[in-house]
Amino acid sequence: DVDGSSALGLPVPSGKVAGGLRLALRRLVADSTVRELRVTPRQDLLLLGVTDRVAVENVLRANGVRLADDQSPTRNLAIACPALPTCSKALGEAERVLPDVVDRLEKVLADTGNTGLPLRLNMTGCPNGCSRPYAAELGIVGRTKKNYDIFVGGSPAGDRLARLLRADVPLTEVPELLRPLLDAFSRSDGEVQSFGDWAVDQDWAHLQSLLPAATSRRRAHV
């Protein structure tokens, strides 16, 4: 707190300020309830100069905005590029389908005893990787309209790239592909570490052996 005011971190899905969020921010800034907005490196927002936190949260929620405490850490950290239909380079969807991907992933996290895990998921509609999937703990990269390459083990600090877990995975099968890995992670011994750190510490052949059989014919094994 500075001079009786404070800052409030606000997750912005894939960095897009629209709809109820835009209306709420316009009102908060107009009446000086929030004095300054700052964009974070992950395209979220910091609301600065907040003198009445409860009032600010009420305005946001009244406009359908979910705060960090209203959703899982994985959803707070997930990010995607615009992809189809906005980007001419995109091969598949990303931003528009990310909420559904997170919904499915959250169920698998809960089933495997990983509720509340701050898993960093970056999704992109093509190999150009504008959302930095190759440095994420879980990277989902579009290859066709339906299939994606799945990467695991990246570092949010950017000092380690993820490894290709499997190529050409139908998007609907991604959560089940990850289920055995998340189950093994939840049962791992030793000090608590991130999923990305755990994944790169494993024997890669053993990690591959945990996966369900591939269903794609084009590039099932890489």
mmCIF file of C-alpha atoms in Angstrom, residues 11-159:
data_model
loop_
_atom_site.group_PDB
_atom_site.id
_atom_site.type_symbol
_atom_site.label_atom_id
_atom_site.label_comp_id
_atom_site.label_asym_id
_atom_site.label_seq_id
_atom_site.Cartn_x
_atom_site.Cartn_y
_atom_site.Cartn_z
ATOM 1 C CA PRO A 11 -6.209 -11.710 -15.196
ATOM 2 C CA VAL A 12 -7.179 -10.814 -18.761
ATOM 3 C CA PRO A 13 -7.971 -13.875 -20.912
ATOM 4 C CA SER A 14 -5.341 -13.910 -23.688
ATOM 5 C CA GLY A 15 -4.831 -10.170 -23.145
ATOM 6 C CA LYS A 16 -8.114 -9.159 -24.788
ATOM 7 C CA VAL A 17 -9.915 -6.228 -23.154
ATOM 8 C CA ALA A 18 -13.481 -6.453 -24.427
ATOM 9 C CA GLY A 19 -17.113 -6.746 -23.387
ATOM 10 C CA GLY A 20 -17.851 -6.421 -19.684
ATOM 11 C CA LEU A 21 -14.194 -5.962 -18.812
ATOM 12 C CA ARG A 22 -13.874 -2.918 -21.022
ATOM 13 C CA LEU A 23 -17.067 -1.403 -19.620
ATOM 14 C CA ALA A 24 -15.922 -1.991 -16.047
ATOM 15 C CA LEU A 25 -12.474 -0.487 -16.638
ATOM 16 C CA ARG A 26 -13.979 2.556 -18.344
ATOM 17 C CA ARG A 27 -16.200 3.190 -15.331
ATOM 18 C CA LEU A 28 -13.442 2.622 -12.761
ATOM 19 C CA VAL A 29 -11.033 4.972 -14.526
ATOM 20 C CA ALA A 30 -13.686 7.614 -15.238
ATOM 21 C CA ASP A 31 -14.651 7.980 -11.585
ATOM 22 C CA SER A 32 -11.009 7.717 -10.414
ATOM 23 C CA THR A 33 -11.657 4.563 -8.417
ATOM 24 C CA VAL A 34 -8.615 3.261 -10.291
ATOM 25 C CA ARG A 35 -5.921 5.822 -11.057
ATOM 26 C CA GLU A 36 -3.659 3.912 -13.405
ATOM 27 C CA LEU A 37 -3.608 0.768 -15.555
ATOM 28 C CA ARG A 38 -0.462 -1.175 -16.340
ATOM 29 C CA VAL A 39 -0.078 -4.140 -18.690
ATOM 30 C CA THR A 40 2.039 -7.057 -17.439
ATOM 31 C CA PRO A 41 4.390 -9.149 -19.623
ATOM 32 C CA ARG A 42 1.659 -11.836 -19.721
ATOM 33 C CA GLN A 43 -0.900 -9.289 -21.010
ATOM 34 C CA ASP A 44 -2.788 -9.132 -17.724
ATOM 35 C CA LEU A 45 -3.519 -5.845 -15.917
ATOM 36 C CA LEU A 46 -2.427 -4.154 -12.718
ATOM 37 C CA LEU A 47 -4.971 -1.680 -11.388
ATOM 38 C CA LEU A 48 -3.068 0.957 -9.423
ATOM 39 C CA GLY A 49 -4.210 3.574 -6.967
ATOM 40 C CA VAL A 50 -7.104 1.470 -5.670
ATOM 41 C CA THR A 51 -8.514 3.096 -2.527
ATOM 42 C CA ASP A 52 -11.579 0.863 -2.151
ATOM 43 C CA ARG A 53 -10.732 -2.690 -3.194
ATOM 44 C CA VAL A 54 -14.179 -4.073 -2.386
ATOM 45 C CA ALA A 55 -15.871 -1.456 -4.568
ATOM 46 C CA VAL A 56 -13.531 -2.191 -7.478
ATOM 47 C CA GLU A 57 -14.104 -5.939 -7.198
ATOM 48 C CA ASN A 58 -17.875 -5.403 -7.051
ATOM 49 C CA VAL A 59 -17.840 -3.349 -10.264
ATOM 50 C CA LEU A 60 -15.730 -5.956 -12.043
ATOM 51 C CA ARG A 61 -17.873 -8.887 -10.949
ATOM 52 C CA ALA A 62 -21.087 -7.009 -11.760
ATOM 53 C CA ASN A 63 -19.818 -6.811 -15.332
ATOM 54 C CA GLY A 64 -19.071 -10.517 -15.523
ATOM 55 C CA VAL A 65 -15.329 -10.237 -14.919
ATOM 56 C CA ARG A 66 -13.692 -13.113 -13.068
ATOM 57 C CA LEU A 67 -10.922 -12.166 -10.656
ATOM 58 C CA ALA A 68 -7.887 -14.293 -9.876
ATOM 59 C CA ASP A 69 -9.561 -15.716 -6.766
ATOM 60 C CA ASP A 70 -12.644 -16.694 -8.789
ATOM 61 C CA GLN A 71 -10.853 -19.263 -10.950
ATOM 62 C CA SER A 72 -8.051 -21.791 -10.910
ATOM 63 C CA PRO A 73 -4.346 -20.879 -11.138
ATOM 64 C CA THR A 74 -4.162 -22.783 -14.434
ATOM 65 C CA ARG A 75 -6.897 -20.631 -15.961
ATOM 66 C CA ASN A 76 -5.239 -17.480 -14.642
ATOM 67 C CA LEU A 77 -1.955 -18.464 -16.311
ATOM 68 C CA ALA A 78 -3.327 -19.804 -19.612
ATOM 69 C CA ILE A 79 -2.713 -17.700 -22.704
ATOM 70 C CA ALA A 80 -3.348 -18.116 -26.432
ATOM 71 C CA CYS A 81 -2.712 -16.213 -29.641
ATOM 72 C CA PRO A 82 -5.726 -14.940 -31.682
ATOM 73 C CA ALA A 83 -5.305 -17.680 -34.356
ATOM 74 C CA LEU A 84 -8.377 -18.420 -36.512
ATOM 75 C CA PRO A 85 -10.180 -16.538 -37.906
ATOM 76 C CA THR A 86 -8.126 -13.378 -37.279
ATOM 77 C CA CYS A 87 -4.631 -14.522 -38.232
ATOM 78 C CA SER A 88 -3.882 -15.493 -41.822
ATOM 79 C CA LYS A 89 -0.968 -17.684 -40.668
ATOM 80 C CA ALA A 90 -3.072 -19.818 -38.324
ATOM 81 C CA LEU A 91 -3.639 -23.491 -39.082
ATOM 82 C CA GLY A 92 -6.017 -24.080 -36.204
ATOM 83 C CA GLU A 93 -7.934 -22.468 -33.370
ATOM 84 C CA ALA A 94 -6.358 -21.135 -30.169
ATOM 85 C CA GLU A 95 -7.921 -18.168 -28.346
ATOM 86 C CA ARG A 96 -11.541 -19.103 -29.061
ATOM 87 C CA VAL A 97 -11.151 -22.706 -27.879
ATOM 88 C CA LEU A 98 -8.786 -22.081 -24.958
ATOM 89 C CA PRO A 99 -11.585 -21.816 -22.329
ATOM 90 C CA ASP A 100 -12.901 -25.250 -23.308
ATOM 91 C CA VAL A 101 -9.394 -26.722 -23.280
ATOM 92 C CA VAL A 102 -8.877 -25.376 -19.761
ATOM 93 C CA ASP A 103 -12.274 -26.756 -18.676
ATOM 94 C CA ARG A 104 -11.244 -30.249 -19.771
ATOM 95 C CA LEU A 105 -7.771 -29.899 -18.308
ATOM 96 C CA GLU A 106 -9.128 -28.741 -14.952
ATOM 97 C CA LYS A 107 -11.206 -31.918 -14.728
ATOM 98 C CA VAL A 108 -8.137 -34.085 -15.336
ATOM 99 C CA LEU A 109 -6.161 -32.052 -12.795
ATOM 100 C CA ALA A 110 -8.879 -32.675 -10.225
ATOM 101 C CA ASP A 111 -9.105 -36.373 -11.081
ATOM 102 C CA THR A 112 -5.342 -36.825 -10.630
ATOM 103 C CA GLY A 113 -5.070 -34.956 -7.344
ATOM 104 C CA ASN A 114 -3.611 -31.771 -8.853
ATOM 105 C CA THR A 115 -6.396 -29.314 -8.059
ATOM 106 C CA GLY A 116 -4.926 -25.850 -7.673
ATOM 107 C CA LEU A 117 -1.740 -26.682 -9.587
ATOM 108 C CA PRO A 118 -0.401 -23.507 -11.263
ATOM 109 C CA LEU A 119 0.204 -25.186 -14.622
ATOM 110 C CA ARG A 120 1.376 -22.737 -17.268
ATOM 111 C CA LEU A 121 -0.428 -23.445 -20.533
ATOM 112 C CA ASN A 122 0.401 -21.574 -23.723
ATOM 113 C CA MET A 123 -1.574 -22.342 -26.877
ATOM 114 C CA THR A 124 -1.016 -21.197 -30.443
ATOM 115 C CA GLY A 125 -2.694 -21.756 -33.797
ATOM 116 C CA CYS A 126 0.485 -22.503 -35.758
ATOM 117 C CA PRO A 127 4.182 -23.374 -35.306
ATOM 118 C CA ASN A 128 5.157 -19.679 -35.380
ATOM 119 C CA GLY A 129 4.419 -19.810 -31.650
ATOM 120 C CA CYS A 130 3.316 -16.232 -30.982
ATOM 121 C CA SER A 131 2.051 -17.198 -27.518
ATOM 122 C CA ARG A 132 5.464 -18.718 -26.627
ATOM 123 C CA PRO A 133 4.320 -22.352 -26.305
ATOM 124 C CA TYR A 134 7.881 -23.667 -26.625
ATOM 125 C CA ALA A 135 8.827 -22.108 -23.278
ATOM 126 C CA ALA A 136 5.680 -23.218 -21.431
ATOM 127 C CA GLU A 137 5.185 -26.112 -19.029
ATOM 128 C CA LEU A 138 2.460 -27.227 -21.439
ATOM 129 C CA GLY A 139 2.551 -25.968 -25.011
ATOM 130 C CA ILE A 140 -0.219 -26.713 -27.515
ATOM 131 C CA VAL A 141 0.701 -25.880 -31.111
ATOM 132 C CA GLY A 142 -1.763 -26.011 -34.002
ATOM 133 C CA ARG A 143 -0.803 -28.128 -37.009
ATOM 134 C CA THR A 144 -4.186 -28.585 -38.716
ATOM 135 C CA LYS A 145 -7.725 -27.470 -37.965
ATOM 136 C CA LYS A 146 -8.146 -30.383 -35.550
ATOM 137 C CA ASN A 147 -4.673 -31.649 -34.583
ATOM 138 C CA TYR A 148 -2.005 -30.138 -32.353
ATOM 139 C CA ASP A 149 1.574 -30.846 -31.303
ATOM 140 C CA ILE A 150 1.964 -31.145 -27.529
ATOM 141 C CA PHE A 151 5.086 -29.927 -25.730
ATOM 142 C CA VAL A 152 5.951 -30.266 -22.036
ATOM 143 C CA GLY A 153 8.734 -29.163 -19.731
ATOM 144 C CA GLY A 154 9.408 -25.560 -20.645
ATOM 145 C CA SER A 155 10.412 -22.936 -18.116
ATOM 146 C CA PRO A 156 8.409 -19.725 -17.553
ATOM 147 C CA ALA A 157 11.730 -17.967 -16.967
ATOM 148 C CA GLY A 158 12.631 -18.708 -20.580
ATOM 149 C CA ASP A 159 15.829 -20.590 -19.759
#
